[in-house]
Amino acid sequence: MKLGSSFRLLLSALLISIAPWGAPSTQAQADEPEELRFATSYKLMTLDPHYANLNENTSLLSHIYERLVYQDEGLELTPGLAISWRPLSATQWEFKLRDNVRFHDGTPFTADDVLYTIERIRDFLQSPSGGFRSYVNGIKAVTAPDPLTVVVETKGNVPNLPLSFSSIFVMHRPSDGFQTTEDLNAGDPPLGTGPYRFESWSSGEVLKLTRNDDYWGSKPAWPEVTFRVIENPAARVAALSTGEVDVADAIPARDVASLKHRGARIASVGAARINFVQFDVAREALPGVTAKSGEAIANPFKNPLVRRALSLAIDRGVLVDKILAGYGTAAAQVFPTGLPGTSANLQPQMPNYEEARALLAQAGFPDGFNLVLAGPAGRYPGDAESLQAIAQSWARIGVNAQPAAAPFSVFNTKRAAGEYAVWYGGTSGEAVDIILHALLASPDPTRGTGALNFGNYRNEAFDEKLAKAEGIAVGPERNAALVEATEFVMTDQPIIPLYHFHHIVGFGPRVGSYVTHPRGWTTAMQTLAAEN
């Protein structure tokens, strides 16, 4: 974004309380919908759909590319470019593809394009943090018995393969070799089967799209779509308020009331993610944790009674109602209740300071102790403010917590270096088992578990229950096994679930409705035009 544009948007943010709602002219409202204008927080830095597994790419490139399997607003798997799928054996899956689908250059979509996509990710592309490789590492071979059938042979039992394919965009096989990330970013037009065609792109600034009138599915409402990257939340709010854009994503909860007052409408949904407090439960002594006298003490977080006490002493109502202005849901597990694999029995508790003090005394800390509570600032909605609120809650049971908020890059580096004893964090994923696998399973590089288990929590009985659930095909039986594993591990309080913040999207008068997705995707396909 140019400096002048940034200044104008920030100035508009300061004048929200006195400036009129900016709406298109009467004539523009009466005409057929033309350009849909977004202000997005997602800074698209590449046109390669396989380079990095980030919402920035997933959201914006989903207009151009499509997946074999789609994950709907309830996180259920539904047909995409594949109309059906079934296991042929413990190590083989068959996917039947949709007929009469064409890429934007008019060439037909076939099984060969699926083979190319898998081969590109698995064998060719070198991307940061592995990109999408984890989704295809278990694939031994992939074949095409006919143009509309793909058979995938896996190295072992991979019952969640359809879920993995719900995260992978299908690319068109070029005439020779593999397309490089550099080629795509330098001018090779992205070629997909999606509802919109690529028009132009300025890295980190603007993405322009035009409707694919030959799309196999429902015709999108908007002939043209422009995404303007506006990272500053106040500037996004200002752009929506003045009518410069029709839709703005990642609206801060604190700005919802003023936007509504000015005529904007709001759509929100609980995010398929969890924000939590995590402990270092492995080391014998921890930095920043001392007795009230200042003397070093043994790691108190090894004791589940201490972890339980600290959970009981948090007022989640303050976090959700005050800090998130009601745009959050108090948490007792990794996903909001009601999504696949969540337990109806796990409900967030009201604070009970008396019971919490009793648990601390039982654990050998009747007077409490001192600690430093670390966390990022500006990474998640309400993160720095949450640190302050948690510290105030813990003070009521004798635990003196010093909040230490830092930019995410600094926080992440120090956490990896072991400089923290207890910290606030957050994570998201496609499904409950993805989060459990990364956050709570015992760290094991050979199995790929515990990638986010920075506290080195280990529970072999839970690992067995989770592995059992992961060995079941996606569906009710798998969900029930995940519920059992979750209920079992949460009795040990390995983390303190805090809240699921809401994805908040604001939209103006040219938009009739907007459907939010728990994965936080921002797309024109979720946006319906207002009736004239």
CSV table of C-alpha atoms in Angstrom, one decimal, residues 68 81-82 84-86 88 92-98 109-116 118 139 141-153 161 165 170:
chain,number,residue,atom,x,y,z
A,68,LEU,CA,-10.7,-32.7,-4.4
A,81,LEU,CA,-13.4,-32.0,-7.7
A,82,ALA,CA,-13.9,-35.5,-6.4
A,84,SER,CA,-16.9,-39.7,-4.2
A,85,TRP,CA,-14.1,-41.6,-2.4
A,86,ARG,CA,-13.8,-45.0,-0.7
A,88,LEU,CA,-10.3,-50.2,-1.4
A,92,GLN,CA,-5.6,-48.0,-1.0
A,93,TRP,CA,-8.1,-45.3,-1.7
A,94,GLU,CA,-10.2,-44.7,-4.8
A,95,PHE,CA,-11.4,-41.2,-5.8
A,96,LYS,CA,-13.9,-40.6,-8.5
A,97,LEU,CA,-13.5,-37.2,-10.2
A,98,ARG,CA,-16.1,-34.8,-11.5
A,109,PHE,CA,-9.6,-31.6,-15.7
A,110,THR,CA,-8.5,-35.2,-15.5
A,111,ALA,CA,-6.8,-37.6,-13.1
A,112,ASP,CA,-3.4,-36.7,-14.5
A,113,ASP,CA,-3.7,-33.3,-12.9
A,114,VAL,CA,-4.3,-34.9,-9.5
A,115,LEU,CA,-1.2,-37.1,-10.1
A,116,TYR,CA,0.8,-34.0,-11.0
A,118,ILE,CA,0.7,-34.9,-5.6
A,139,ILE,CA,1.5,-41.7,-0.2
A,141,ALA,CA,2.1,-44.3,-5.3
A,142,VAL,CA,-0.8,-42.8,-7.2
A,143,THR,CA,-2.2,-44.0,-10.5
A,144,ALA,CA,-5.0,-43.2,-12.9
A,145,PRO,CA,-6.9,-46.2,-14.2
A,146,ASP,CA,-9.0,-43.9,-16.3
A,147,PRO,CA,-9.3,-40.1,-16.8
A,148,LEU,CA,-11.9,-39.7,-14.0
A,149,THR,CA,-10.4,-42.2,-11.4
A,150,VAL,CA,-7.5,-41.8,-9.1
A,151,VAL,CA,-6.2,-44.7,-6.9
A,152,VAL,CA,-3.8,-43.7,-4.1
A,153,GLU,CA,-1.6,-46.4,-2.5
A,161,LEU,CA,-6.6,-39.2,3.5
A,165,PHE,CA,-7.0,-33.7,0.4
A,170,VAL,CA,-5.3,-29.1,-7.7
